CSV table of C-alpha atoms and ligand atoms in Angstrom, one decimal:
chain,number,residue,atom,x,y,z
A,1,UNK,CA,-36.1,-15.1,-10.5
A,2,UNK,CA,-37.1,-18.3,-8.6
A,3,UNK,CA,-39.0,-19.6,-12.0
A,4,UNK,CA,-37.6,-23.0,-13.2
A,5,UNK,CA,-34.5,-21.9,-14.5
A,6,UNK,CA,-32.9,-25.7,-15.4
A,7,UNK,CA,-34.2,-26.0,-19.0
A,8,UNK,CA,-30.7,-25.4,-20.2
A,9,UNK,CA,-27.2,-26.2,-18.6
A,10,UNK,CA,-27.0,-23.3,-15.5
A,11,UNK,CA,-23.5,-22.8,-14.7
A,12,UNK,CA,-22.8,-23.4,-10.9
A,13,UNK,CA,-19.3,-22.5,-11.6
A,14,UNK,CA,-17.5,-19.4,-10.3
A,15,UNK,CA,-17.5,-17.2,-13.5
A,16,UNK,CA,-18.8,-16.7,-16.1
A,17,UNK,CA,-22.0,-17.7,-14.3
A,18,UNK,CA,-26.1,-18.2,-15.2
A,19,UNK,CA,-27.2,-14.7,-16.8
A,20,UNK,CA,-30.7,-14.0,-16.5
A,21,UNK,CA,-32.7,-14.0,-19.9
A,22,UNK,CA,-34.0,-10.4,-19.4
A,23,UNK,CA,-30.5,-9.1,-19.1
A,24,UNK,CA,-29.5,-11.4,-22.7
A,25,UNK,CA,-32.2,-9.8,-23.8
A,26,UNK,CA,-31.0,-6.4,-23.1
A,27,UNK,CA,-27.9,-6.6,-25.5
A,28,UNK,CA,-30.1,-6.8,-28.2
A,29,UNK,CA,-30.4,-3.2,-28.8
A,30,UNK,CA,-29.6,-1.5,-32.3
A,31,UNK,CA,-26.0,-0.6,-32.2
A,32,UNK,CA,-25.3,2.9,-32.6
A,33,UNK,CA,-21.6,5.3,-33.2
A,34,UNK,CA,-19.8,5.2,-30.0
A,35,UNK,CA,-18.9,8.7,-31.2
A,36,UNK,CA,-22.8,9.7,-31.4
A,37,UNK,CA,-24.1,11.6,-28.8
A,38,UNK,CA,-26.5,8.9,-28.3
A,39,UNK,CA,-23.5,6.3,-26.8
A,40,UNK,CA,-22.8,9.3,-24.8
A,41,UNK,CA,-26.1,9.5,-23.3
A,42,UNK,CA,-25.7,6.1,-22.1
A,43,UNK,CA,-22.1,6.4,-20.9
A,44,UNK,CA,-23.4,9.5,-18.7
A,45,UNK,CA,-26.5,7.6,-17.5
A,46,UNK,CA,-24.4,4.7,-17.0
A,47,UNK,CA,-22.0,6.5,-14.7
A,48,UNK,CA,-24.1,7.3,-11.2
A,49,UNK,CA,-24.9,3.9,-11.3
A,50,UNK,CA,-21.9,2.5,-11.3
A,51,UNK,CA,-20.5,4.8,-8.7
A,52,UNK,CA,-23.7,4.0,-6.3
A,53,UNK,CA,-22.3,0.2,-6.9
A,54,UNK,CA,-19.2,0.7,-6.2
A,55,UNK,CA,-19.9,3.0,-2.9
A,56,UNK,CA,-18.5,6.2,-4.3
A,57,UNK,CA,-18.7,9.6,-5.0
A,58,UNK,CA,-16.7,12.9,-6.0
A,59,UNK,CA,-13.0,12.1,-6.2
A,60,UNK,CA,-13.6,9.1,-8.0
A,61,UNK,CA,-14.6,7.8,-11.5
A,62,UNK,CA,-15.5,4.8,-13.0
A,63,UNK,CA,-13.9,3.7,-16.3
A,64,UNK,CA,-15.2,0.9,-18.8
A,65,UNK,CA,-12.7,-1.6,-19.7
A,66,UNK,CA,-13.1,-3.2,-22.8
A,67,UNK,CA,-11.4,-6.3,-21.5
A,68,UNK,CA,-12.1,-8.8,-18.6
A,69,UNK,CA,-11.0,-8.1,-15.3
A,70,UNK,CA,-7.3,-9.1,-16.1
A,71,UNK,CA,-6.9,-5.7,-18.1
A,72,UNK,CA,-7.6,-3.8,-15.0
A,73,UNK,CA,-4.8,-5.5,-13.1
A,74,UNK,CA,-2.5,-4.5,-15.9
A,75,UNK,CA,-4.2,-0.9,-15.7
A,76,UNK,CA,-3.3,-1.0,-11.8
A,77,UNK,CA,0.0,-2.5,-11.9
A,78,UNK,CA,0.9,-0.4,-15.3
A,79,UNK,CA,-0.4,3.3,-14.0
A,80,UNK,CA,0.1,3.2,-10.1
A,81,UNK,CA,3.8,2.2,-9.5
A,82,UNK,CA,6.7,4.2,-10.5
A,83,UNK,CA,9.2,1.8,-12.1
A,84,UNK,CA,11.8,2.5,-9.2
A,85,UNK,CA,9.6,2.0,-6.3
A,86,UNK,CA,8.3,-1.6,-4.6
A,87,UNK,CA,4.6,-2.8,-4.4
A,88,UNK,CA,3.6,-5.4,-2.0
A,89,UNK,CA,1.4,-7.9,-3.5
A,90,UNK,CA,-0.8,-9.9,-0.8
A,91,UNK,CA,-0.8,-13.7,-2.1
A,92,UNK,CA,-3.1,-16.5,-0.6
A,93,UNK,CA,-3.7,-18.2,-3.7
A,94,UNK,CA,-3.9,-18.5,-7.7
A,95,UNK,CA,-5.2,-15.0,-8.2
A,96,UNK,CA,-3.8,-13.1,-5.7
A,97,UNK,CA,-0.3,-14.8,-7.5
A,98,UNK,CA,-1.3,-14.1,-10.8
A,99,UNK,CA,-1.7,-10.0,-10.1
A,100,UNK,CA,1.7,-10.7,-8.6
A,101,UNK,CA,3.1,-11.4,-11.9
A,102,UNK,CA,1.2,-9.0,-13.9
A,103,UNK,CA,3.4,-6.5,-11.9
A,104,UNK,CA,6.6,-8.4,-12.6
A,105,UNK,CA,5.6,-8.8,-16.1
A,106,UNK,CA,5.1,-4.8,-16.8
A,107,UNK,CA,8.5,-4.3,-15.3
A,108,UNK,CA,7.5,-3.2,-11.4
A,109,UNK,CA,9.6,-4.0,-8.3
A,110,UNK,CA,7.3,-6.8,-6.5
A,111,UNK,CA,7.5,-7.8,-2.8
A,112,UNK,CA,5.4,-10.3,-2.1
A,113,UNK,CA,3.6,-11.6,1.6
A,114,UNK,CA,2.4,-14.7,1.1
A,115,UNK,CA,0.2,-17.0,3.9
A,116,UNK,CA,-0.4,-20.8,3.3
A,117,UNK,CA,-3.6,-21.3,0.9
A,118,UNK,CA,-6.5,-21.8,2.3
A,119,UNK,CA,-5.5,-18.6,5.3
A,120,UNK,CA,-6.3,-15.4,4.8
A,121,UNK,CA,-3.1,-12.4,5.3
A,122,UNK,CA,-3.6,-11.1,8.7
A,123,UNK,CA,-3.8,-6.9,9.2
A,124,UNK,CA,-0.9,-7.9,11.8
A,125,UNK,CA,1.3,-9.4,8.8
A,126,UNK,CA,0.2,-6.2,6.7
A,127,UNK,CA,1.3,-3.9,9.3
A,128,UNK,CA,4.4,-5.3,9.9
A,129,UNK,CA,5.4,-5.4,6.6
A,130,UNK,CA,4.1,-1.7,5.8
A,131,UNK,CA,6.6,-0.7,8.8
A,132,UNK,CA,9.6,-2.2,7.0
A,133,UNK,CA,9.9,0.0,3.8
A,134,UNK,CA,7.7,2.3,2.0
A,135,UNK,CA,5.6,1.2,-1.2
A,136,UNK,CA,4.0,2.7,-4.0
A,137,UNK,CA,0.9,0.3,-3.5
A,138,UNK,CA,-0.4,-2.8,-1.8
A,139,UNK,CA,-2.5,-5.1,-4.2
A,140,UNK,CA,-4.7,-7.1,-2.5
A,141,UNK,CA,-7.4,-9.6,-3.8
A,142,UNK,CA,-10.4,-9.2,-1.2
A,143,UNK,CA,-11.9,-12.8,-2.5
A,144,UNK,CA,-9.5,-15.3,-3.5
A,145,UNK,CA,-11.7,-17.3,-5.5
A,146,UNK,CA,-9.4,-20.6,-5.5
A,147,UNK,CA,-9.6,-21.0,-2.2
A,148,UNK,CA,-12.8,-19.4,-1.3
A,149,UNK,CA,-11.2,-17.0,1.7
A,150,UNK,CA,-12.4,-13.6,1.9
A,151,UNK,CA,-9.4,-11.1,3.6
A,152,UNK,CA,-10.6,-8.7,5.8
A,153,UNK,CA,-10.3,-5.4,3.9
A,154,UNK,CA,-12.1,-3.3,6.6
A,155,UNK,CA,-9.3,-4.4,8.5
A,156,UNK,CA,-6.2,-3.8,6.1
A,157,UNK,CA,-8.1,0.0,4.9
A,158,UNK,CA,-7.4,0.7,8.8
A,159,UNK,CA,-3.8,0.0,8.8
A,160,UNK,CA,-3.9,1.4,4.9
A,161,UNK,CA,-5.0,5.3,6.5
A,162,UNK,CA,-2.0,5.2,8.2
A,163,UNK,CA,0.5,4.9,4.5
A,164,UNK,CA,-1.3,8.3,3.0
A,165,UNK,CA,1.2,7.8,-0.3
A,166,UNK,CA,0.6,4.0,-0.2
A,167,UNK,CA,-2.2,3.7,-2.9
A,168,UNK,CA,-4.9,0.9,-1.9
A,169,UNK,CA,-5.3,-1.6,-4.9
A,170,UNK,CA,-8.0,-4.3,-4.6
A,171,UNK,CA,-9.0,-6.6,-7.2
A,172,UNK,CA,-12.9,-7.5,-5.9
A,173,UNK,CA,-13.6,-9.0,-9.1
A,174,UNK,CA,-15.1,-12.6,-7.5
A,175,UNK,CA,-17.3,-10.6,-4.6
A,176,UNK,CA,-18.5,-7.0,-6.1
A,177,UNK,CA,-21.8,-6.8,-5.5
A,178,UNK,CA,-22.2,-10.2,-3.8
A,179,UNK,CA,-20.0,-8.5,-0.8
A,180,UNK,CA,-19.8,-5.5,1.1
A,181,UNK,CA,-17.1,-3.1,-0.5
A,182,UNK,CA,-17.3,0.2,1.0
A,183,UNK,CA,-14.8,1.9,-1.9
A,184,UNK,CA,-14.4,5.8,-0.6
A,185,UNK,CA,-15.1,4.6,3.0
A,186,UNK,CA,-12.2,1.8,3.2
A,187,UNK,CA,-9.9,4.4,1.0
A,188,UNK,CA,-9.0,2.3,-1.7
A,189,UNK,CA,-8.0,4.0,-4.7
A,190,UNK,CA,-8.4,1.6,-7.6
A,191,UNK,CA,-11.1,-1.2,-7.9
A,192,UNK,CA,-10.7,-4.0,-10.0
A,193,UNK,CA,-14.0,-6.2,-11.2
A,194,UNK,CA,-15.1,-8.1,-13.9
A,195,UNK,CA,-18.8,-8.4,-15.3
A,196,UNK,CA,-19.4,-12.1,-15.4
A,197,UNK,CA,-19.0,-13.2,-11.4
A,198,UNK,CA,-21.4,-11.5,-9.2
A,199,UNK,CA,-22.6,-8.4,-11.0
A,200,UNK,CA,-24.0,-12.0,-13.8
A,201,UNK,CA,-23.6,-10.3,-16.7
A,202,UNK,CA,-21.7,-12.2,-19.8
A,203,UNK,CA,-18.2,-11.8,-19.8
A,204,UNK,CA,-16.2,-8.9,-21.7
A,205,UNK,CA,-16.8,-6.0,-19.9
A,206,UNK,CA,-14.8,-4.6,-16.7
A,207,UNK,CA,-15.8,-1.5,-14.3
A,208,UNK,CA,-12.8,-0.1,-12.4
A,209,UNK,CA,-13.4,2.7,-10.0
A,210,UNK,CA,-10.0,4.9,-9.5
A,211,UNK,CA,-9.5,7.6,-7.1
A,212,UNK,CA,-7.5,10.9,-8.0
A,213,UNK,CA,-4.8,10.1,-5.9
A,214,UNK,CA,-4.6,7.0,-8.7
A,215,UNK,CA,-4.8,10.0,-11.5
A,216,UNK,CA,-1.7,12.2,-9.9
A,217,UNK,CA,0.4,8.9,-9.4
A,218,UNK,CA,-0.1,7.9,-13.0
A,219,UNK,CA,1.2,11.7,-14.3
A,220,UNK,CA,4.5,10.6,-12.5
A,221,UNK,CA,5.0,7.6,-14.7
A,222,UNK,CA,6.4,8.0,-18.1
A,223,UNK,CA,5.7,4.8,-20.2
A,224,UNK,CA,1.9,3.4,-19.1
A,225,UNK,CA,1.0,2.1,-22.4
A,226,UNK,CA,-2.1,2.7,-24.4
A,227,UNK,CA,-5.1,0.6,-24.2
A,228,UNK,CA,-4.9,0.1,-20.2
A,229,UNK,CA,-3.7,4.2,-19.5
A,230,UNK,CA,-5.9,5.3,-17.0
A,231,UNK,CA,-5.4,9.2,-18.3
A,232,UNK,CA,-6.4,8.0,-21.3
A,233,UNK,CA,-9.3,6.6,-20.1
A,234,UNK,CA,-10.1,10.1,-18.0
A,235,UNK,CA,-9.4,12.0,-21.1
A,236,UNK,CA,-12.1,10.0,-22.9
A,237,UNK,CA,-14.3,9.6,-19.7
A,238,UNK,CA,-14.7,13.6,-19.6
A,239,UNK,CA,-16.5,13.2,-22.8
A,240,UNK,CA,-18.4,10.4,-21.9
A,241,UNK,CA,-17.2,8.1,-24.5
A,242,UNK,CA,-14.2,5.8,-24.3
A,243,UNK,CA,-10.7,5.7,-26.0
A,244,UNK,CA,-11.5,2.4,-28.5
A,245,UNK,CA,-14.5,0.9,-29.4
A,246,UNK,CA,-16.3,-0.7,-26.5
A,247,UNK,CA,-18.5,-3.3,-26.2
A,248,UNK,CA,-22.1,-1.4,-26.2
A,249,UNK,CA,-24.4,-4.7,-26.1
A,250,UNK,CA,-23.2,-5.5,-22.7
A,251,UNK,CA,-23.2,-1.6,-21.6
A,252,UNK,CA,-26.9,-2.0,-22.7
A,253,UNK,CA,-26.9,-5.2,-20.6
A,254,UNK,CA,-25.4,-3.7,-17.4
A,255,UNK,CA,-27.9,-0.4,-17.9
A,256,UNK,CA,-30.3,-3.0,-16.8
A,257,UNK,CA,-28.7,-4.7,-14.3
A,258,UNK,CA,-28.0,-2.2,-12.6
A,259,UNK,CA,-31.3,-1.3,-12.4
A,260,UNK,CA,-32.2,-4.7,-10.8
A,261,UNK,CA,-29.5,-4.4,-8.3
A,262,UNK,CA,-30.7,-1.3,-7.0
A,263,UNK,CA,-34.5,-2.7,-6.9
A,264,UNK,CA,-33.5,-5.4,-4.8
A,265,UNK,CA,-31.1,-3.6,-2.5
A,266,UNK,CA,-27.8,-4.0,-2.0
A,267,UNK,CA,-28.1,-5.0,1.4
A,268,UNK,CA,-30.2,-7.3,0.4
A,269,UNK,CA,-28.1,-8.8,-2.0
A,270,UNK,CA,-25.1,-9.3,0.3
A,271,UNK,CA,-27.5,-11.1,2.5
A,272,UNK,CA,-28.8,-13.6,-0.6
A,273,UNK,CA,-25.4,-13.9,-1.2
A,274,UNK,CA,-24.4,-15.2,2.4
A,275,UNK,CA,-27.3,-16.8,2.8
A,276,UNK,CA,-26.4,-19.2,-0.1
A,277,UNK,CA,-23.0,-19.5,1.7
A,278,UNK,CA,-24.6,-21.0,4.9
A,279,UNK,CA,-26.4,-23.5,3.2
A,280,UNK,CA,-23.2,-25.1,1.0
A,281,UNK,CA,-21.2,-24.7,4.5
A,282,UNK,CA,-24.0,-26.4,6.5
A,283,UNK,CA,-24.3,-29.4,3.4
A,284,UNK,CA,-20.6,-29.7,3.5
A,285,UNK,CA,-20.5,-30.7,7.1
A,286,UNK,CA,-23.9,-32.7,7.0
A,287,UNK,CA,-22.0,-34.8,4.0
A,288,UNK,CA,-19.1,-35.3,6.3
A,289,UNK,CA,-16.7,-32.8,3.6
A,290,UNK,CA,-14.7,-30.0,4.9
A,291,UNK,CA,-14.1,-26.4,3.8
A,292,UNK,CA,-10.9,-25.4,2.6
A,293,UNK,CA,-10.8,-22.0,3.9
A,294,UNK,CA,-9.7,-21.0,7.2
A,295,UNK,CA,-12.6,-20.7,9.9
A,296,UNK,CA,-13.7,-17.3,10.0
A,297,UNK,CA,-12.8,-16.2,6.4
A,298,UNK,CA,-15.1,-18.0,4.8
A,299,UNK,CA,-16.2,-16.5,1.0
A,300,UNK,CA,-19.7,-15.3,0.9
A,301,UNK,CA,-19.5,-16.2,-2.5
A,302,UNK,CA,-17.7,-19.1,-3.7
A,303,UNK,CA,-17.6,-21.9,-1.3
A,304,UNK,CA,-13.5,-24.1,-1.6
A,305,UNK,CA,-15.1,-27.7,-1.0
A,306,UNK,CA,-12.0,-30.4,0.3
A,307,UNK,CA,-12.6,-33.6,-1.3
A,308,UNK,CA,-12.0,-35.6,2.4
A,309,UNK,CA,-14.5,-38.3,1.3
A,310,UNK,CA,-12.4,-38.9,-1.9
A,311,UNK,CA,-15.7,-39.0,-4.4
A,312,UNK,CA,-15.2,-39.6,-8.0
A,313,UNK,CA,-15.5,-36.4,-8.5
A,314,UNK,CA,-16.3,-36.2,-12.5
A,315,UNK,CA,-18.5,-38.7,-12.0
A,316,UNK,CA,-20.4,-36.4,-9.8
A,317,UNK,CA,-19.9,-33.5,-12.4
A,318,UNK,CA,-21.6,-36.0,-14.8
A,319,UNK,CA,-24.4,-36.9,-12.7
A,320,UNK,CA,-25.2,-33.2,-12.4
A,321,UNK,CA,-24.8,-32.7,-16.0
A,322,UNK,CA,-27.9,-34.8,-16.6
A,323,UNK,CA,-30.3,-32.1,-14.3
A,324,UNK,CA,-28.8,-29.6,-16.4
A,325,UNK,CA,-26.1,-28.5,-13.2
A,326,UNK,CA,-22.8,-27.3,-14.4
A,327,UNK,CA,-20.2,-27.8,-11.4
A,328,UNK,CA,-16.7,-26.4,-10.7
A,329,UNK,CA,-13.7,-28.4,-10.1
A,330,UNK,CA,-10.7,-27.4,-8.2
A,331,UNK,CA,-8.3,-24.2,-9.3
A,332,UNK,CA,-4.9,-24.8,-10.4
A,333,UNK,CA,-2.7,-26.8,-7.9
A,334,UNK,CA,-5.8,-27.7,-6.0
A,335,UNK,CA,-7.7,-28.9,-8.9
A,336,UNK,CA,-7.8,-33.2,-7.3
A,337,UNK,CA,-7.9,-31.7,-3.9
A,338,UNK,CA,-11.2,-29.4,-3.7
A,339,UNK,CA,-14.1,-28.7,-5.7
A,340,UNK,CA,-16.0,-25.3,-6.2
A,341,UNK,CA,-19.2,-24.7,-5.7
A,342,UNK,CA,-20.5,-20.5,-6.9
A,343,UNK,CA,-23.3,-19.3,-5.5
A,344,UNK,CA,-22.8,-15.6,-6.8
A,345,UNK,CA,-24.5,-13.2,-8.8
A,346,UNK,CA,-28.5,-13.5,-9.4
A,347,UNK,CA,-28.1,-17.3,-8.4
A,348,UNK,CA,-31.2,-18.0,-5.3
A,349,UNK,CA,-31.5,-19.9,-2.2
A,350,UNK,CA,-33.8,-22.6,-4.1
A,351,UNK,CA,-31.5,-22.9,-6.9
A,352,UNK,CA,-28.7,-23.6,-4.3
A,353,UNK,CA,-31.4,-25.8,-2.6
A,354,UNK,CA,-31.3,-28.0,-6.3
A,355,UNK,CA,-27.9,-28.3,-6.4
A,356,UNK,CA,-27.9,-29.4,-2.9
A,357,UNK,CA,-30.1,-32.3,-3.3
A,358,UNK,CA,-28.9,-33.1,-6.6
A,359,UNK,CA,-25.4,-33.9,-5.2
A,360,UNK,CA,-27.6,-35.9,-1.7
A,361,UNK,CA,-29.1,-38.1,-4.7
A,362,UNK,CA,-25.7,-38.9,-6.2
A,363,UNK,CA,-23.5,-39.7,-3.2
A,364,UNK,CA,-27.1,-41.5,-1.7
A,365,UNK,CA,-26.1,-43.7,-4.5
A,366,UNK,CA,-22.4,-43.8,-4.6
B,401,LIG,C1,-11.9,-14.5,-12.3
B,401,LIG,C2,-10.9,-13.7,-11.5
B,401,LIG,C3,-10.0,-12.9,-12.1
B,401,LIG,C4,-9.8,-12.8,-13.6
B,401,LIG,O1,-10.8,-12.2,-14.2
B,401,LIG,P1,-11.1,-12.2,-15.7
B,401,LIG,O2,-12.4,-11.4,-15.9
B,401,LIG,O3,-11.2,-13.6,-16.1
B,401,LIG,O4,-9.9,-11.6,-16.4
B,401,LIG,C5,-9.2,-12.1,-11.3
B,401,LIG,N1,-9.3,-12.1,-10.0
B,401,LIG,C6,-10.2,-12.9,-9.4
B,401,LIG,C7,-10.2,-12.9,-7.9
B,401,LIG,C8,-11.0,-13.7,-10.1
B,401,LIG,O5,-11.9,-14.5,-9.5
């Protein structure tokens, strides 16, 4: 995986990121019915392995989502609030706000707690607002890839034990498998992910694992649609295939994947991934930048860079573009503020290293 990778543009950006060839490779399988019994050979061998990634076992399932991760939030939002019952949304940036108005847009009652960007939402502030009325849910993105802040989830599943009809929503889509996420352990009912941040497969796929207590919630809401219903999904998922047609190139592609995942360990692979972190932190204060993530909450993932030294920043991007880099800019509102740098997915210390010393060159000369 360390082999020269920069013969075409690698994407340094935080999704869809660099795909490794052998996992291209994969989808290139001979398609077959997804009504055969050969698709459901593969949907049932598919199935353990996705529950080992997503740290769970009986009680829970893992559907394929024929969508990118933003289906799943409409899946969430749609199947696990009853129309006349509040969620509370935790917001501490662009995604976190966005999930926020998936549930407005299907018709939920949201509450929102919201922190300056940049901070993560303290347990305290969850607490006290879990002591004020009840809710149906708390949705909560674990990595808030705008800002690069990681919440503390161990944290919040603590307080969460104590709400036993409060289901436990978390969209992990820019840290599965690139961060610790102990699903069954931390109680949380519904996972949403997508396949092209850290789990580096192309995009157009999305794993959600959902509890039963997600399941009995769902039977109490009358109008959950069609393509995003997760008993839909289960009655489909007992037969190991799923409702529509799904996209079996990238199941073939995440067959393999996970494969490699489990090779290398998925302690191991948290530890790549915050090794990587440590380095952009540590060039960030040797360049005189700053992060724009509170201290302690920094992402292991994707790394919110504050522009302090004012750089041309698309000049840099260009720069980069030459050595076959592909950069981030800044999300949303903090798009001439920040810049992003991913180091997610099958991404290495020495690729990080290049990227490093590709952007000392350019501000060397600046
Ligand atoms: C990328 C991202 C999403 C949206 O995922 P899609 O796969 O593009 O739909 C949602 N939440 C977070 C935290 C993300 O980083």
């Amino acid at each position: 995986m360390t082999d020269d990778i920069f013969d075409h543009d690698v994407l340094f950006i935080p999704g869809p990121v660099e795909v490794r060839r052998e996992i291209l490779d994969a989808q290139g399988g001979w398609m077959i019915g997804h009504r055969s019994k050969a698709f459901a050979d593969l949907y049932a061998r598919l199935q353990p392995k996705l529950k080992e990634a997503f740290f769970v076992g009986d009680g829970y399932r893992v559907y394929i989502y024929t969508s990118s991760g933003s289906g799943i939030w409409e899946s969430a939002s749609r199947c696990c609030v009853r129309d006349d019952q509040p969620v509370l949304h935790l917001v501490n940036g662009a995604f976190s706000e966005r999930w926020a108005g998936v549930s407005r847009e299907n018709g939920k009652q949201v509450d929102v707690l919201e922190v300056p960007w940049g901070q993560a939402v303290k347990p305290e502030q969850l607490a006290d607002a879990l002591k004020q009325k009840h809710y149906d849910a708390v949705a909560v993105v674990y990595n808030e890839t705008s800002t690069g802040v990681i919440n503390p989830l161990p944290q919040y599943a603590e307080i969460m034990r104590g709400y036993p009809d409060t289901l436990f929503l978390v969209d992990a889509v820019s840290c599965w498998l690139g961060a610790e996420l102990d699903t069954a352990a931390w109680g949380i009912d519904l996972v949403v992910t997508s396949s092209q941040k850290c789990f580096a497969l192309p995009p157009g796929i999305a794993f959600g694992a959902v509890s039963d207590r997600v399941l009995a919630r769902a039977k109490e809401i009358p109008y959950r649609g069609y393509y995003f219903d997760v008993l839909t999904l289960e009655k489909h998922h007992e037969k190991n295939n799923t409702p529509a047609t799904p996209p079996i190139s990238l199941m073939y592609a995440a067959d393999r994947q996970l494969d490699a995942i489990r090779a290398e360990g998925y302690a191991n692979r948290f530890r790549r991934h915050a090794q990587m972190a440590g380095m952009v932190r540590a060039w960030v204060e040797r360049q005189g930048f700053a992060m724009f993530s509170e201290e302690g909450y920094h992402s292991p993932t994707v790394s919110t860079v504050r522009n302090t030294r004012s750089i041309d920043f698309p000049a840099l991007q260009a720069h980069l573009k030459k050595q076959h880099i592909t950069l981030g800019g800044g999300y949303g509102k903090l798009k001439d503020e920040t810049f992003r740098i991913a180091h997610m997915g099958d991404a290495q210390p020495a690729h990080i290293e290049r990227l490093l010393s590709a952007m000392d060159a350019f501000l060397a000369q600046a």
